[in-house]
PDB file of N, CA and C in Angstrom:
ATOM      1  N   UNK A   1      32.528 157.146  16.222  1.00  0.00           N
ATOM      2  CA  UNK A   1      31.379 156.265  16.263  1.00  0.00           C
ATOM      3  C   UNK A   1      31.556 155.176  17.316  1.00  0.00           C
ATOM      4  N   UNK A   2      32.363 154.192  17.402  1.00  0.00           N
ATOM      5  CA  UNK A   2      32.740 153.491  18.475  1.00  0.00           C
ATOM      6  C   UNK A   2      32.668 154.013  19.745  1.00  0.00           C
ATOM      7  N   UNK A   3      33.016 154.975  20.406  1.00  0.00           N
ATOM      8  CA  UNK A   3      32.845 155.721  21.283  1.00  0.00           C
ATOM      9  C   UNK A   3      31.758 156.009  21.864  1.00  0.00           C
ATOM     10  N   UNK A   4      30.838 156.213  20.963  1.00  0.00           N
ATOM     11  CA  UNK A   4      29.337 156.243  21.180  1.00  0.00           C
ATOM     12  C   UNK A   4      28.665 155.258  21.072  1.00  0.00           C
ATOM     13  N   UNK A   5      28.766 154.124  20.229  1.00  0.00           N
ATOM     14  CA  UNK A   5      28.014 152.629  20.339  1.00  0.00           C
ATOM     15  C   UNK A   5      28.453 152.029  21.684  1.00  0.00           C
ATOM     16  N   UNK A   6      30.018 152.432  22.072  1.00  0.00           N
ATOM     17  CA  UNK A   6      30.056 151.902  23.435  1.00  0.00           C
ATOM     18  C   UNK A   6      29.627 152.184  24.690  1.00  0.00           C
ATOM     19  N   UNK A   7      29.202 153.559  24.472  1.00  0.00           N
ATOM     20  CA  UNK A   7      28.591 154.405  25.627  1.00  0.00           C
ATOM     21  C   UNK A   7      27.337 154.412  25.348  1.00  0.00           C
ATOM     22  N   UNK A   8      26.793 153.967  24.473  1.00  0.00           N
ATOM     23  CA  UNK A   8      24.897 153.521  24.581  1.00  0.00           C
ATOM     24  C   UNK A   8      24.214 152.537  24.976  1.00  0.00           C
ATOM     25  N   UNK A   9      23.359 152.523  25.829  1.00  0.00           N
ATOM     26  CA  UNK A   9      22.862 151.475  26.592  1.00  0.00           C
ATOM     27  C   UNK A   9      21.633 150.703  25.916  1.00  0.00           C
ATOM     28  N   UNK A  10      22.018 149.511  25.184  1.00  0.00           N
ATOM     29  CA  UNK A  10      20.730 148.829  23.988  1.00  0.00           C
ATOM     30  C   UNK A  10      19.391 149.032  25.129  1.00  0.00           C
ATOM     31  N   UNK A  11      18.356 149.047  24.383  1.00  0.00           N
ATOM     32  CA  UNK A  11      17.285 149.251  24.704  1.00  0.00           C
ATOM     33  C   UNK A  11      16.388 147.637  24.193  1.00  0.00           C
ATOM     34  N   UNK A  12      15.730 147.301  25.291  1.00  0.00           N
ATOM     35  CA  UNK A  12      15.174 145.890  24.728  1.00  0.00           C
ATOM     36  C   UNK A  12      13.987 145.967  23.771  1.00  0.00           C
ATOM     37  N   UNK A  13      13.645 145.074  23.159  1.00  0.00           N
ATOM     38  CA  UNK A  13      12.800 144.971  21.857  1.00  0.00           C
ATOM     39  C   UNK A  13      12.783 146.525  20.820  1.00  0.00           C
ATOM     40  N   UNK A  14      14.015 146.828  21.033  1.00  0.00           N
ATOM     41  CA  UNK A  14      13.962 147.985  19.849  1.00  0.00           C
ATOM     42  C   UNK A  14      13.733 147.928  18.791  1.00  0.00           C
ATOM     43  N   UNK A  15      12.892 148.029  17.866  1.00  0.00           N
ATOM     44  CA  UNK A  15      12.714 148.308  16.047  1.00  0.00           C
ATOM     45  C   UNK A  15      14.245 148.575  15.701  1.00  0.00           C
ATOM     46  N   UNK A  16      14.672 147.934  14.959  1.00  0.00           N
ATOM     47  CA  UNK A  16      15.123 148.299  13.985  1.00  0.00           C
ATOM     48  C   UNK A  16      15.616 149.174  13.067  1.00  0.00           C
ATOM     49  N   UNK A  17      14.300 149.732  12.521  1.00  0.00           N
ATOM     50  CA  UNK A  17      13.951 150.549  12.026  1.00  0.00           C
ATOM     51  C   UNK A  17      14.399 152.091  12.270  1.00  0.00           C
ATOM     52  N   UNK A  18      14.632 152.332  13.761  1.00  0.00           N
ATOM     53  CA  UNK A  18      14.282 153.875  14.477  1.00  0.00           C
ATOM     54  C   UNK A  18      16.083 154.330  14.007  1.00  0.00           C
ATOM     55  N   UNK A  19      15.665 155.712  13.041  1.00  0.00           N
ATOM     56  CA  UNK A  19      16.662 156.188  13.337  1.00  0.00           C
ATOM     57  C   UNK A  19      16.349 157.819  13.588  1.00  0.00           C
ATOM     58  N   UNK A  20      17.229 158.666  14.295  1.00  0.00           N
ATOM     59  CA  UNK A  20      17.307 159.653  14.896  1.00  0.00           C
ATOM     60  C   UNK A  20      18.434 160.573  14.596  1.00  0.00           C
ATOM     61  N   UNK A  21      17.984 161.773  14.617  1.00  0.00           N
ATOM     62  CA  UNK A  21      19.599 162.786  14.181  1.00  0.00           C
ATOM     63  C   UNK A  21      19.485 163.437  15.548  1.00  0.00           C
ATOM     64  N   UNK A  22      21.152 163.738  15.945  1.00  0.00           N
ATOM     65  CA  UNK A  22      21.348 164.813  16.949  1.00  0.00           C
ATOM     66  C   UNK A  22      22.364 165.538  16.597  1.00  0.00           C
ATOM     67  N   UNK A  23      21.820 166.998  17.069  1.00  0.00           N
ATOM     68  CA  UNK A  23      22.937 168.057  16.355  1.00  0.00           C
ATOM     69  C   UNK A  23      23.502 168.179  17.671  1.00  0.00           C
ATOM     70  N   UNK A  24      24.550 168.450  17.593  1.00  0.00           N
ATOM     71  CA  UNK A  24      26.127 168.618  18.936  1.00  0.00           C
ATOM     72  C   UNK A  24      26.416 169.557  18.235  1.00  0.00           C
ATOM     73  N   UNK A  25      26.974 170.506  19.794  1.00  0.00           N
ATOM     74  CA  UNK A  25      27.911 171.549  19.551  1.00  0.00           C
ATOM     75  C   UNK A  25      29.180 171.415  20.887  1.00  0.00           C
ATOM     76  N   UNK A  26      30.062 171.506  19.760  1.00  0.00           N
ATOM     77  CA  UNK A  26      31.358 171.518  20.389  1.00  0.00           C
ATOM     78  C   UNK A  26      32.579 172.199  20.524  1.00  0.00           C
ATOM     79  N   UNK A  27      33.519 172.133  21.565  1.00  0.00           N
ATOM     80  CA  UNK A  27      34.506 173.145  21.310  1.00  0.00           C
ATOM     81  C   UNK A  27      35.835 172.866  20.808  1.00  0.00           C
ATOM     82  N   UNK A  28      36.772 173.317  21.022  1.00  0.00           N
ATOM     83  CA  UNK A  28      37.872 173.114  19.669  1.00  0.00           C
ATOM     84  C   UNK A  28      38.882 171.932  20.034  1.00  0.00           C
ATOM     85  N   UNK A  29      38.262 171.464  21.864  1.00  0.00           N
ATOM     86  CA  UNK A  29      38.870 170.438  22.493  1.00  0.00           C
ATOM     87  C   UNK A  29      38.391 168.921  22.168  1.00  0.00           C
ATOM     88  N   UNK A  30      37.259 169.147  21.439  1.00  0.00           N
ATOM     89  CA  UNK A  30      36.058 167.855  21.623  1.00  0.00           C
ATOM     90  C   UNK A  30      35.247 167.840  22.177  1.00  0.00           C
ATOM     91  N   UNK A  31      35.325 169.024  23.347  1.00  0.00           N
ATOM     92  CA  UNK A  31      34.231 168.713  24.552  1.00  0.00           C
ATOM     93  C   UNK A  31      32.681 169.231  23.806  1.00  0.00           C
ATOM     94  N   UNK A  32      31.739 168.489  24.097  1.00  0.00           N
ATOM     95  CA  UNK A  32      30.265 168.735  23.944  1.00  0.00           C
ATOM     96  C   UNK A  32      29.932 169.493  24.595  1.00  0.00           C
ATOM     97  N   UNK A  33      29.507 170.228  24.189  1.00  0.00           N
ATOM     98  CA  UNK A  33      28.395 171.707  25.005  1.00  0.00           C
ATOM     99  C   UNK A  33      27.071 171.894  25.151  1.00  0.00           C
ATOM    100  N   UNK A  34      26.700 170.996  23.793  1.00  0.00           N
ATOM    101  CA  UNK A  34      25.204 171.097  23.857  1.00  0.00           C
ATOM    102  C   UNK A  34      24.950 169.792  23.118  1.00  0.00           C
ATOM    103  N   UNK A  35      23.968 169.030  23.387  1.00  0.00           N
ATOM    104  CA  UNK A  35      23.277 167.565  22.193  1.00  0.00           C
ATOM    105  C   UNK A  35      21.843 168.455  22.160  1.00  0.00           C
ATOM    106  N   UNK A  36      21.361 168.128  20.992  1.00  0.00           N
ATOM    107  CA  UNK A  36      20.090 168.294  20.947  1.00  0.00           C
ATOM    108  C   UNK A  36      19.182 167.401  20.034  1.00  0.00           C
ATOM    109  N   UNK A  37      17.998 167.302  19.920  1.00  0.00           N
ATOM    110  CA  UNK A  37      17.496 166.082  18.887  1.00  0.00           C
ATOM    111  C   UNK A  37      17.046 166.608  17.815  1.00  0.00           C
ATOM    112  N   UNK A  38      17.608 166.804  16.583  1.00  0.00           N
ATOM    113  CA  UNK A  38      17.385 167.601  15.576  1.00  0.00           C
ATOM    114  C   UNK A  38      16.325 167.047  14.686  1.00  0.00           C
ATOM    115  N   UNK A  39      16.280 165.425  14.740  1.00  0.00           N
ATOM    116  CA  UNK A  39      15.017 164.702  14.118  1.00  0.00           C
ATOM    117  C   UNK A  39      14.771 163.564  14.527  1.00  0.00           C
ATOM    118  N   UNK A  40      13.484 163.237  15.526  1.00  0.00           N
ATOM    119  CA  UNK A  40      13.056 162.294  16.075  1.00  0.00           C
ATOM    120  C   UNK A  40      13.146 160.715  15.610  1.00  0.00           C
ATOM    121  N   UNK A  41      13.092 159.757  16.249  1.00  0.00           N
ATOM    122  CA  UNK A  41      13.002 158.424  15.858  1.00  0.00           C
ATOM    123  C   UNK A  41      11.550 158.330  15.766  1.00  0.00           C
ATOM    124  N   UNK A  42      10.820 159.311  16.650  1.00  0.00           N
ATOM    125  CA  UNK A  42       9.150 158.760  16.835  1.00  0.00           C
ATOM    126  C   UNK A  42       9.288 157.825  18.148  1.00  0.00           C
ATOM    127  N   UNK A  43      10.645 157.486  18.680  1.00  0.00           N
ATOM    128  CA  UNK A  43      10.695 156.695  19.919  1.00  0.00           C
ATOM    129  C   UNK A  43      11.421 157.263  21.096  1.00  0.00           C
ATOM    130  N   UNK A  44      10.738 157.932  21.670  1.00  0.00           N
ATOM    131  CA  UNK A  44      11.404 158.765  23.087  1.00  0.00           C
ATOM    132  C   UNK A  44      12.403 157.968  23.883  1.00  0.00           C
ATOM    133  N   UNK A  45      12.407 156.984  24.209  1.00  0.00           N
ATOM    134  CA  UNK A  45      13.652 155.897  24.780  1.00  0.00           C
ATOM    135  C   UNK A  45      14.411 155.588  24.129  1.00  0.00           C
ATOM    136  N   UNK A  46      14.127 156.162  22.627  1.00  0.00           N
ATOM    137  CA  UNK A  46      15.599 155.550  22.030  1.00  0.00           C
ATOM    138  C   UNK A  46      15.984 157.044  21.889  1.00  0.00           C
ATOM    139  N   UNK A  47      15.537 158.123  21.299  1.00  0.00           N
ATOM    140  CA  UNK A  47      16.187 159.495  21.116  1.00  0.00           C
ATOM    141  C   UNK A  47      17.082 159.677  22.361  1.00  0.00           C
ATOM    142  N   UNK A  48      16.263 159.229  23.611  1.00  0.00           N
ATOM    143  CA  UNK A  48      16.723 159.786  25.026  1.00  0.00           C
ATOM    144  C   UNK A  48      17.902 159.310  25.213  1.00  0.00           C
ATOM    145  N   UNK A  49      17.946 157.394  24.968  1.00  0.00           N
ATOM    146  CA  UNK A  49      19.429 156.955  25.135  1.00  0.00           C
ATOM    147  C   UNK A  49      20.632 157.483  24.330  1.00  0.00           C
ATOM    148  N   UNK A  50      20.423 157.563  22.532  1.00  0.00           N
ATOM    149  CA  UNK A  50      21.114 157.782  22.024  1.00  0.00           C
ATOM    150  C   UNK A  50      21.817 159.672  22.702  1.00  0.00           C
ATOM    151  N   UNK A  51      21.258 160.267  23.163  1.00  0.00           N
ATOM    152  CA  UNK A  51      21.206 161.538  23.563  1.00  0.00           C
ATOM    153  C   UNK A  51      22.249 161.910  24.572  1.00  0.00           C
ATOM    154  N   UNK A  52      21.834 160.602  25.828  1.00  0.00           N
ATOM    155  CA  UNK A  52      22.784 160.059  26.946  1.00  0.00           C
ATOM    156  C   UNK A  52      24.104 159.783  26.101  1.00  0.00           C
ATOM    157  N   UNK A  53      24.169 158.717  25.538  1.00  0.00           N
ATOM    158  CA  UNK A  53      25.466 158.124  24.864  1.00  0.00           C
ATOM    159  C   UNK A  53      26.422 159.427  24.499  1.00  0.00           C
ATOM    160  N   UNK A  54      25.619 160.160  23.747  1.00  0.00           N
ATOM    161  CA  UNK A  54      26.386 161.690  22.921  1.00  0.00           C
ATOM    162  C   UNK A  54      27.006 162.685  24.450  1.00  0.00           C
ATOM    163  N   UNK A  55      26.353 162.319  25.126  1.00  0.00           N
ATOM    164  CA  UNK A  55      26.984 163.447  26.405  1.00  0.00           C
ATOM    165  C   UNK A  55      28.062 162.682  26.898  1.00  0.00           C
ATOM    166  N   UNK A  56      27.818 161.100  27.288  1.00  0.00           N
ATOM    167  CA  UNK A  56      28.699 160.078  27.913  1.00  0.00           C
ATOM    168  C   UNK A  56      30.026 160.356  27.210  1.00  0.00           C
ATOM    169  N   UNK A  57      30.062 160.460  25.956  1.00  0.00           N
ATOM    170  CA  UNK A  57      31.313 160.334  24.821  1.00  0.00           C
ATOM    171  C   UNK A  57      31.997 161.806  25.031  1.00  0.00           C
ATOM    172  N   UNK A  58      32.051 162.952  25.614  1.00  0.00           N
ATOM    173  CA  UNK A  58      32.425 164.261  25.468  1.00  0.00           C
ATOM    174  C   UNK A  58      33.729 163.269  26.447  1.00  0.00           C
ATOM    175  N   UNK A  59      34.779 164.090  26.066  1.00  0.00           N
ATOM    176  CA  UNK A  59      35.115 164.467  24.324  1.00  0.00           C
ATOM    177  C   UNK A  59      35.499 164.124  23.372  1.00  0.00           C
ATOM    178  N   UNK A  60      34.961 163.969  22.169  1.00  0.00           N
ATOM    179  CA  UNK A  60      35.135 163.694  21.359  1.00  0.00           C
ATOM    180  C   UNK A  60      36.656 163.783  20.901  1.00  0.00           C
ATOM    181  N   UNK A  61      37.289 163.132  20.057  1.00  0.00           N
ATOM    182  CA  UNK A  61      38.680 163.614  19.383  1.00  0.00           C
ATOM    183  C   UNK A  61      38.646 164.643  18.802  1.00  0.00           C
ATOM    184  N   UNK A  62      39.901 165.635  19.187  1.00  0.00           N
ATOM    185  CA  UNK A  62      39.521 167.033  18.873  1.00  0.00           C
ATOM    186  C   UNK A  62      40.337 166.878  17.671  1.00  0.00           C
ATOM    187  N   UNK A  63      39.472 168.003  16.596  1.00  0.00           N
ATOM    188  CA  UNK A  63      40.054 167.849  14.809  1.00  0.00           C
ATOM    189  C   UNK A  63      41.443 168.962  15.293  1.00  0.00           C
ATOM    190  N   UNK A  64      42.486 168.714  14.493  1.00  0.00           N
ATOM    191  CA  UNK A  64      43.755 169.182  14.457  1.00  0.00           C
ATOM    192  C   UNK A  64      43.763 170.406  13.542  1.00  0.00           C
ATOM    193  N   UNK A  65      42.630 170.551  12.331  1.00  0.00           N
ATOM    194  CA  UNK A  65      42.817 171.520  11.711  1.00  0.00           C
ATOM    195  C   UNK A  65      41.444 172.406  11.600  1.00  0.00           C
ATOM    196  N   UNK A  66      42.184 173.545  12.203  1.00  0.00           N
ATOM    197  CA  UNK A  66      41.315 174.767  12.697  1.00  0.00           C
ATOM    198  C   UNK A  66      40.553 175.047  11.550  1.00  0.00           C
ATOM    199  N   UNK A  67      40.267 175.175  10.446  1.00  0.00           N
ATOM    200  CA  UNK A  67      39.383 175.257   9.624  1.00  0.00           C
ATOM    201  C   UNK A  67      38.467 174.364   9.674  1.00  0.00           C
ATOM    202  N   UNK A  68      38.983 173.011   9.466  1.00  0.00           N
ATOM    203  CA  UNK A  68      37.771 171.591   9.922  1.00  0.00           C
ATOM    204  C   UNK A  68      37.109 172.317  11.023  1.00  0.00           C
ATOM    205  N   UNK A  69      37.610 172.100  12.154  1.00  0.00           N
ATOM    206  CA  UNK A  69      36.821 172.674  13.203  1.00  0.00           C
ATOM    207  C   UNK A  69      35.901 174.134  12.873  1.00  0.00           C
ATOM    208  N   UNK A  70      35.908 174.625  12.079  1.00  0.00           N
ATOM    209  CA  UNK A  70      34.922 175.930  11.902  1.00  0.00           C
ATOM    210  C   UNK A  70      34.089 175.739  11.127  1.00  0.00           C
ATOM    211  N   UNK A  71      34.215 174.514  10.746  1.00  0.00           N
ATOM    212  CA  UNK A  71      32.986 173.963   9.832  1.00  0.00           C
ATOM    213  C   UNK A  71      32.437 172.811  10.786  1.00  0.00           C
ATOM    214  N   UNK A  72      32.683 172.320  11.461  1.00  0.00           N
ATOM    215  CA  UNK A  72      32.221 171.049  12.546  1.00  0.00           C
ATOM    216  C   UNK A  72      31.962 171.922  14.149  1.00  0.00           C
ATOM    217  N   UNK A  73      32.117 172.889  14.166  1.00  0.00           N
ATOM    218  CA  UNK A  73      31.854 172.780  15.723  1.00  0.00           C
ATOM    219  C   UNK A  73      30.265 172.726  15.632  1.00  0.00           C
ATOM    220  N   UNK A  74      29.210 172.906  15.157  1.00  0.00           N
ATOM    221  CA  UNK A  74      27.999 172.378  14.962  1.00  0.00           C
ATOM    222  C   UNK A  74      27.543 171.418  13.726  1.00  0.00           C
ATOM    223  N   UNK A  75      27.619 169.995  14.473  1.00  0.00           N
ATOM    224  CA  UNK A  75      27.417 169.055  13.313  1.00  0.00           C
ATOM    225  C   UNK A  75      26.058 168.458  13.767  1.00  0.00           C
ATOM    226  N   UNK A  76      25.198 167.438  12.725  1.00  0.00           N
ATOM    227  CA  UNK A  76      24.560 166.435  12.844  1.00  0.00           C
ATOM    228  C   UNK A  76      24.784 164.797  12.796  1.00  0.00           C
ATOM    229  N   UNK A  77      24.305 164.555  13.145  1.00  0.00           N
ATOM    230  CA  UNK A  77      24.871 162.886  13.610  1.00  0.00           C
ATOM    231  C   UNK A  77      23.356 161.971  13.157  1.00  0.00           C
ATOM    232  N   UNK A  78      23.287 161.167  12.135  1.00  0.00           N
ATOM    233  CA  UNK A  78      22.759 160.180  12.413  1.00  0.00           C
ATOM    234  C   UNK A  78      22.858 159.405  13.002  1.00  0.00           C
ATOM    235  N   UNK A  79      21.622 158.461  13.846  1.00  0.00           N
ATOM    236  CA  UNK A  79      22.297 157.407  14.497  1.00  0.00           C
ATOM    237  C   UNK A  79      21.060 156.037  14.261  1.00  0.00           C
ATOM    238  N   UNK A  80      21.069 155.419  13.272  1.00  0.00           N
ATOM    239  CA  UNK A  80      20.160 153.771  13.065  1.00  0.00           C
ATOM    240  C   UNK A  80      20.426 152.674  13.906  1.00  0.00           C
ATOM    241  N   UNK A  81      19.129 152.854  14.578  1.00  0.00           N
ATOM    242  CA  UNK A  81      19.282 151.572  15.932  1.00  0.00           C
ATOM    243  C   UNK A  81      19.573 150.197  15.298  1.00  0.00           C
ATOM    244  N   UNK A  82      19.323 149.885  13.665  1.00  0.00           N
ATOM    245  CA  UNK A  82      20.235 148.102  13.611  1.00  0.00           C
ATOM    246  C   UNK A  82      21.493 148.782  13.243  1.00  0.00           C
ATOM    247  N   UNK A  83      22.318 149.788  12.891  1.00  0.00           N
ATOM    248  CA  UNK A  83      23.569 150.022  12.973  1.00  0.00           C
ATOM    249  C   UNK A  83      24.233 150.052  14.300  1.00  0.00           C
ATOM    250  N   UNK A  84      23.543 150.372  15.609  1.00  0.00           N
ATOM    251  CA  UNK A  84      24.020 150.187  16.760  1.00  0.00           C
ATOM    252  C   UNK A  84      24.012 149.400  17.372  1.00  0.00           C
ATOM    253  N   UNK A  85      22.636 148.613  17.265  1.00  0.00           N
ATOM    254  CA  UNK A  85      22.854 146.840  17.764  1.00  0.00           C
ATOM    255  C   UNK A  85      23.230 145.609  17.169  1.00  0.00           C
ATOM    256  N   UNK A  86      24.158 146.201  15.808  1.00  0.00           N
ATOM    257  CA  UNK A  86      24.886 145.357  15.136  1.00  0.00           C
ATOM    258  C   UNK A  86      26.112 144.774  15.819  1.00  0.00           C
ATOM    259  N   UNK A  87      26.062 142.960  15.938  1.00  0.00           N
ATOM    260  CA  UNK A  87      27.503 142.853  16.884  1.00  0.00           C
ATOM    261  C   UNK A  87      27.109 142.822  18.398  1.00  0.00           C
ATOM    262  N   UNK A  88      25.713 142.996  19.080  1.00  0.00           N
ATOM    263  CA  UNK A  88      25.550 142.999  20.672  1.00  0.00           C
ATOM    264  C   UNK A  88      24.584 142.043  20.793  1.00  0.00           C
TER     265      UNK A  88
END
């Protein structure tokens, strides 16, 4: 998570409110292969940044145990814009 709040670029007068899921697929290194927006904020500048941030962050810390990883190489991610501009 840090990784990605640091690699997202706040967006001015953002709601609050907007939160957004993105499903990532990844490989057994961390690296991202694919982001996609699995459920809208309703706010295209914020889906788009949070979207950026998720590519910026590849790679992720890669999980150590190969089973974790066969259950995570396609995950979803919430992401709540006052959880990200909490602290900026």
């Amino acid at each position: 998570e840090g990784k990605v709040r640091r690699n997202w670029q706040r967006l001015p007068n953002l709601p609050p409110e907007l939160v957004c899921t993105v499903q990532i697929s990844q490989l057994p290194s961390g690296e991202i292969i694919d982001v996609k927006i699995a459920r809208s904020s309703g706010n295209k500048a914020y889906d788009d940044s949070v979207e950026r941030a998720m590519r910026k962050s590849s790679p992720l810390p890669p999980l150590k145990d190969p089973l974790a990883f066969s259950m995570a190489r396609n995950i979803n991610l919430k992401f709540e814009a006052a959880k990200l501009t909490k602290g900026q």
